[in-house]
Amino acid sequence: METLAPDLTPEEQFQARIDADIRIEPKDWMPDAYRKTLIRQISQHAHSELVGMLPEGNWITRAPSLKRKSILLAKVQDEAGHGLYLYSAAETLGTSRDQMLADLHSGKAKYSSIFNYPTLSWADMGCVGWLVDGAAILNQVPLCRTSYGPYARAMVRVCKEESFHQRQGFEIMQTLCEGAPVQKEMAQEALNRWWWPTLMMFGPKDSESPNTAQSMNWRIKRFTNDELRQKFVDMMVPQAEFLGLTVPDPAVKWNEERQAYDFGEVNWEEFWSVVKGNGLCNHDRLQARVQAHEEGAWVREAALAHAAKRKAREAVAA
Amino acid sequence: MAPLSFGKEPGVRFAVSKMNNSEWPLWEVFIRSKQGLDHKHVGSLHAADAAMAMQNARDVYTRRLEGVSIWVVESKHIHASNPDEAAEFFDPAADKVYRHPTFYDVPDSIKHM
């Protein structure tokens, strides 16, 4: 076990570990700003998973077949599990579950804006799995090598489970596109609504993202927003072509020189507006979360009472 | 879940108020994937007691049959070595290369060693 040049300051030693790709673990010294930004990022990632259960939860009772209902249920269960892995990782940094939930419910903490869009048809289930989970995978695979150990390990687990999500979404789209014309129209209509918001998932463009530089320096983030956004377009356009669908961006065009697709500009006004709380479902999503928490209070109390009673009974029996 | 009956079990009301903090305790979860391999730490969760922790661990960490055996331990019962003292703590092993088989030159003609 090496001590990297003990005559350096704690900050310098910390940065040396980062630069050597040595993982930072919960009990290691870390700059306050590193801890704070990770608490913010990991908890918001966790909140996104939980809120992300809602747009798909909307279709569980209306899935077109029992098999598809079971699959959708399994996917939504996975999202809950992902939220739990991430809350656990955040807690290793010194925050508490209560604090994180309070920040979500008060509106202080954010979650991924994509979940502020409504799911209007069954084809939306296809788009969410195919596009939204696809974008999440692109973001999360590099995070498996993020500098903070518990976050990286949580991401490894999440990535293993996420690939079924994308496949089930694509399979839904494929079934619709190979079905009746009205089904294919439904698929195209859903793609028209989900394409741009998915591109917005990668965040503001690099030139307008002040946090990116520090995040990359600390190797929390491994690729920039624009790099990931470009990768996503390059992956998805051929997949849309396979389905016989048209991406709702007339500027999409293969650029032979760059060996990548050119694409149009994101509507940044809409992006910032939704981030600030003016999306279609912001209010509903938060209300659903707060309601679930408040209406579940009796379950939390009952669990404690049950545990206490079981303990008392065991003490008497002993 | 049986209803509380304060008449028969007078200790219960006291026990409930004692545990009535807002957060359930934190548990660390260890899973063994096959017989003969070791339990690996997979993460943590909150639960009111060990039985609940076990069920939650199964629901959160073995949805794809990742485990045949689960250990749950309250986090407060785990003691960890201090990373700041790691260098000195693990120092005795650093200069004993002769504990490794590769330190030894075995003649080529010797088999089974």
PDB file of N, CA, C and O in Angstrom, chain B residues 17-50:
ATOM      1  N   SER B  17     -42.016   2.936  21.677  1.00  0.00           N
ATOM      2  CA  SER B  17     -41.608   4.344  21.721  1.00  0.00           C
ATOM      3  C   SER B  17     -40.090   4.465  21.699  1.00  0.00           C
ATOM      4  O   SER B  17     -39.547   5.420  21.189  1.00  0.00           O
ATOM      5  N   LYS B  18     -39.403   3.456  22.215  1.00  0.00           N
ATOM      6  CA  LYS B  18     -37.934   3.483  22.168  1.00  0.00           C
ATOM      7  C   LYS B  18     -37.444   3.461  20.722  1.00  0.00           C
ATOM      8  O   LYS B  18     -36.488   4.125  20.379  1.00  0.00           O
ATOM      9  N   MET B  19     -38.085   2.655  19.884  1.00  0.00           N
ATOM     10  CA  MET B  19     -37.615   2.533  18.508  1.00  0.00           C
ATOM     11  C   MET B  19     -38.279   3.541  17.575  1.00  0.00           C
ATOM     12  O   MET B  19     -38.063   3.515  16.405  1.00  0.00           O
ATOM     13  N   ASN B  20     -39.094   4.428  18.136  1.00  0.00           N
ATOM     14  CA  ASN B  20     -39.852   5.306  17.245  1.00  0.00           C
ATOM     15  C   ASN B  20     -39.046   6.508  16.787  1.00  0.00           C
ATOM     16  O   ASN B  20     -39.437   7.639  16.950  1.00  0.00           O
ATOM     17  N   ASN B  21     -37.847   6.237  16.253  1.00  0.00           N
ATOM     18  CA  ASN B  21     -37.124   7.324  15.584  1.00  0.00           C
ATOM     19  C   ASN B  21     -37.512   7.275  14.115  1.00  0.00           C
ATOM     20  O   ASN B  21     -38.104   6.311  13.658  1.00  0.00           O
ATOM     21  N   SER B  22     -37.171   8.323  13.408  1.00  0.00           N
ATOM     22  CA  SER B  22     -37.691   8.425  12.046  1.00  0.00           C
ATOM     23  C   SER B  22     -37.013   7.451  11.092  1.00  0.00           C
ATOM     24  O   SER B  22     -37.554   7.110  10.068  1.00  0.00           O
ATOM     25  N   GLU B  23     -35.816   6.993  11.422  1.00  0.00           N
ATOM     26  CA  GLU B  23     -35.102   6.151  10.460  1.00  0.00           C
ATOM     27  C   GLU B  23     -34.883   4.751  10.987  1.00  0.00           C
ATOM     28  O   GLU B  23     -34.513   4.541  12.120  1.00  0.00           O
ATOM     29  N   TRP B  24     -35.096   3.803  10.096  1.00  0.00           N
ATOM     30  CA  TRP B  24     -34.721   2.440  10.436  1.00  0.00           C
ATOM     31  C   TRP B  24     -33.206   2.326  10.419  1.00  0.00           C
ATOM     32  O   TRP B  24     -32.543   3.021   9.655  1.00  0.00           O
ATOM     33  N   PRO B  25     -32.624   1.403  11.241  1.00  0.00           N
ATOM     34  CA  PRO B  25     -31.167   1.269  11.225  1.00  0.00           C
ATOM     35  C   PRO B  25     -30.643   0.803   9.865  1.00  0.00           C
ATOM     36  O   PRO B  25     -31.389   0.272   9.051  1.00  0.00           O
ATOM     37  N   LEU B  26     -29.346   1.026   9.648  1.00  0.00           N
ATOM     38  CA  LEU B  26     -28.699   0.677   8.390  1.00  0.00           C
ATOM     39  C   LEU B  26     -28.051  -0.692   8.506  1.00  0.00           C
ATOM     40  O   LEU B  26     -27.433  -1.013   9.517  1.00  0.00           O
ATOM     41  N   TRP B  27     -28.224  -1.485   7.483  1.00  0.00           N
ATOM     42  CA  TRP B  27     -27.660  -2.838   7.438  1.00  0.00           C
ATOM     43  C   TRP B  27     -26.772  -2.987   6.215  1.00  0.00           C
ATOM     44  O   TRP B  27     -27.071  -2.462   5.147  1.00  0.00           O
ATOM     45  N   GLU B  28     -25.675  -3.736   6.364  1.00  0.00           N
ATOM     46  CA  GLU B  28     -24.826  -4.078   5.212  1.00  0.00           C
ATOM     47  C   GLU B  28     -25.223  -5.485   4.761  1.00  0.00           C
ATOM     48  O   GLU B  28     -25.526  -6.348   5.585  1.00  0.00           O
ATOM     49  N   VAL B  29     -25.220  -5.670   3.448  1.00  0.00           N
ATOM     50  CA  VAL B  29     -25.685  -6.933   2.873  1.00  0.00           C
ATOM     51  C   VAL B  29     -24.536  -7.658   2.179  1.00  0.00           C
ATOM     52  O   VAL B  29     -23.776  -7.059   1.413  1.00  0.00           O
ATOM     53  N   PHE B  30     -24.417  -8.947   2.469  1.00  0.00           N
ATOM     54  CA  PHE B  30     -23.386  -9.790   1.859  1.00  0.00           C
ATOM     55  C   PHE B  30     -24.090 -10.959   1.187  1.00  0.00           C
ATOM     56  O   PHE B  30     -24.949 -11.596   1.781  1.00  0.00           O
ATOM     57  N   ILE B  31     -23.692 -11.251  -0.061  1.00  0.00           N
ATOM     58  CA  ILE B  31     -24.365 -12.324  -0.803  1.00  0.00           C
ATOM     59  C   ILE B  31     -23.322 -13.330  -1.267  1.00  0.00           C
ATOM     60  O   ILE B  31     -22.259 -12.946  -1.760  1.00  0.00           O
ATOM     61  N   ARG B  32     -23.659 -14.605  -1.157  1.00  0.00           N
ATOM     62  CA  ARG B  32     -22.799 -15.642  -1.740  1.00  0.00           C
ATOM     63  C   ARG B  32     -23.517 -16.211  -2.947  1.00  0.00           C
ATOM     64  O   ARG B  32     -24.684 -16.597  -2.862  1.00  0.00           O
ATOM     65  N   SER B  33     -22.808 -16.266  -4.065  1.00  0.00           N
ATOM     66  CA  SER B  33     -23.507 -16.638  -5.298  1.00  0.00           C
ATOM     67  C   SER B  33     -23.605 -18.137  -5.500  1.00  0.00           C
ATOM     68  O   SER B  33     -24.544 -18.607  -6.074  1.00  0.00           O
ATOM     69  N   LYS B  34     -22.628 -18.902  -5.055  1.00  0.00           N
ATOM     70  CA  LYS B  34     -22.703 -20.354  -5.251  1.00  0.00           C
ATOM     71  C   LYS B  34     -22.135 -21.016  -4.018  1.00  0.00           C
ATOM     72  O   LYS B  34     -21.358 -20.427  -3.290  1.00  0.00           O
ATOM     73  N   GLN B  35     -22.449 -22.254  -3.819  1.00  0.00           N
ATOM     74  CA  GLN B  35     -21.871 -22.927  -2.654  1.00  0.00           C
ATOM     75  C   GLN B  35     -20.362 -23.024  -2.800  1.00  0.00           C
ATOM     76  O   GLN B  35     -19.855 -23.341  -3.857  1.00  0.00           O
ATOM     77  N   GLY B  36     -19.646 -22.746  -1.751  1.00  0.00           N
ATOM     78  CA  GLY B  36     -18.193 -22.853  -1.777  1.00  0.00           C
ATOM     79  C   GLY B  36     -17.495 -21.533  -2.016  1.00  0.00           C
ATOM     80  O   GLY B  36     -16.328 -21.402  -1.695  1.00  0.00           O
ATOM     81  N   LEU B  37     -18.164 -20.543  -2.618  1.00  0.00           N
ATOM     82  CA  LEU B  37     -17.518 -19.234  -2.779  1.00  0.00           C
ATOM     83  C   LEU B  37     -17.848 -18.364  -1.574  1.00  0.00           C
ATOM     84  O   LEU B  37     -18.636 -18.728  -0.737  1.00  0.00           O
ATOM     85  N   ASP B  38     -17.225 -17.210  -1.478  1.00  0.00           N
ATOM     86  CA  ASP B  38     -17.419 -16.388  -0.278  1.00  0.00           C
ATOM     87  C   ASP B  38     -18.549 -15.376  -0.443  1.00  0.00           C
ATOM     88  O   ASP B  38     -18.947 -15.056  -1.543  1.00  0.00           O
ATOM     89  N   HIS B  39     -19.037 -14.881   0.697  1.00  0.00           N
ATOM     90  CA  HIS B  39     -20.032 -13.816   0.672  1.00  0.00           C
ATOM     91  C   HIS B  39     -19.345 -12.519   0.278  1.00  0.00           C
ATOM     92  O   HIS B  39     -18.288 -12.173   0.803  1.00  0.00           O
ATOM     93  N   LYS B  40     -19.961 -11.809  -0.642  1.00  0.00           N
ATOM     94  CA  LYS B  40     -19.413 -10.521  -1.080  1.00  0.00           C
ATOM     95  C   LYS B  40     -20.329  -9.407  -0.620  1.00  0.00           C
ATOM     96  O   LYS B  40     -21.546  -9.548  -0.653  1.00  0.00           O
ATOM     97  N   HIS B  41     -19.719  -8.271  -0.260  1.00  0.00           N
ATOM     98  CA  HIS B  41     -20.519  -7.104   0.110  1.00  0.00           C
ATOM     99  C   HIS B  41     -21.163  -6.534  -1.150  1.00  0.00           C
ATOM    100  O   HIS B  41     -20.477  -6.314  -2.155  1.00  0.00           O
ATOM    101  N   VAL B  42     -22.473  -6.369  -1.137  1.00  0.00           N
ATOM    102  CA  VAL B  42     -23.149  -5.835  -2.331  1.00  0.00           C
ATOM    103  C   VAL B  42     -23.766  -4.464  -2.104  1.00  0.00           C
ATOM    104  O   VAL B  42     -24.119  -3.783  -3.065  1.00  0.00           O
ATOM    105  N   GLY B  43     -23.937  -4.058  -0.867  1.00  0.00           N
ATOM    106  CA  GLY B  43     -24.534  -2.742  -0.630  1.00  0.00           C
ATOM    107  C   GLY B  43     -25.193  -2.692   0.722  1.00  0.00           C
ATOM    108  O   GLY B  43     -24.936  -3.529   1.587  1.00  0.00           O
ATOM    109  N   SER B  44     -26.057  -1.721   0.899  1.00  0.00           N
ATOM    110  CA  SER B  44     -26.701  -1.553   2.200  1.00  0.00           C
ATOM    111  C   SER B  44     -28.179  -1.267   2.025  1.00  0.00           C
ATOM    112  O   SER B  44     -28.649  -1.032   0.906  1.00  0.00           O
ATOM    113  N   LEU B  45     -28.920  -1.323   3.114  1.00  0.00           N
ATOM    114  CA  LEU B  45     -30.329  -0.956   3.090  1.00  0.00           C
ATOM    115  C   LEU B  45     -30.789  -0.636   4.514  1.00  0.00           C
ATOM    116  O   LEU B  45     -30.100  -0.960   5.477  1.00  0.00           O
ATOM    117  N   HIS B  46     -31.928   0.017   4.604  1.00  0.00           N
ATOM    118  CA  HIS B  46     -32.519   0.304   5.913  1.00  0.00           C
ATOM    119  C   HIS B  46     -33.631  -0.695   6.179  1.00  0.00           C
ATOM    120  O   HIS B  46     -34.399  -1.030   5.284  1.00  0.00           O
ATOM    121  N   ALA B  47     -33.713  -1.186   7.407  1.00  0.00           N
ATOM    122  CA  ALA B  47     -34.805  -2.097   7.784  1.00  0.00           C
ATOM    123  C   ALA B  47     -35.015  -1.997   9.287  1.00  0.00           C
ATOM    124  O   ALA B  47     -34.111  -1.607  10.019  1.00  0.00           O
ATOM    125  N   ALA B  48     -36.228  -2.368   9.728  1.00  0.00           N
ATOM    126  CA  ALA B  48     -36.552  -2.225  11.153  1.00  0.00           C
ATOM    127  C   ALA B  48     -35.849  -3.275  12.003  1.00  0.00           C
ATOM    128  O   ALA B  48     -35.467  -3.004  13.127  1.00  0.00           O
ATOM    129  N   ASP B  49     -35.665  -4.497  11.449  1.00  0.00           N
ATOM    130  CA  ASP B  49     -34.953  -5.536  12.184  1.00  0.00           C
ATOM    131  C   ASP B  49     -34.348  -6.543  11.208  1.00  0.00           C
ATOM    132  O   ASP B  49     -34.486  -6.393   9.995  1.00  0.00           O
ATOM    133  N   ALA B  50     -33.699  -7.567  11.745  1.00  0.00           N
ATOM    134  CA  ALA B  50     -32.962  -8.510  10.902  1.00  0.00           C
ATOM    135  C   ALA B  50     -33.870  -9.249   9.931  1.00  0.00           C
ATOM    136  O   ALA B  50     -33.514  -9.456   8.770  1.00  0.00           O
TER     137      ALA B  50
END
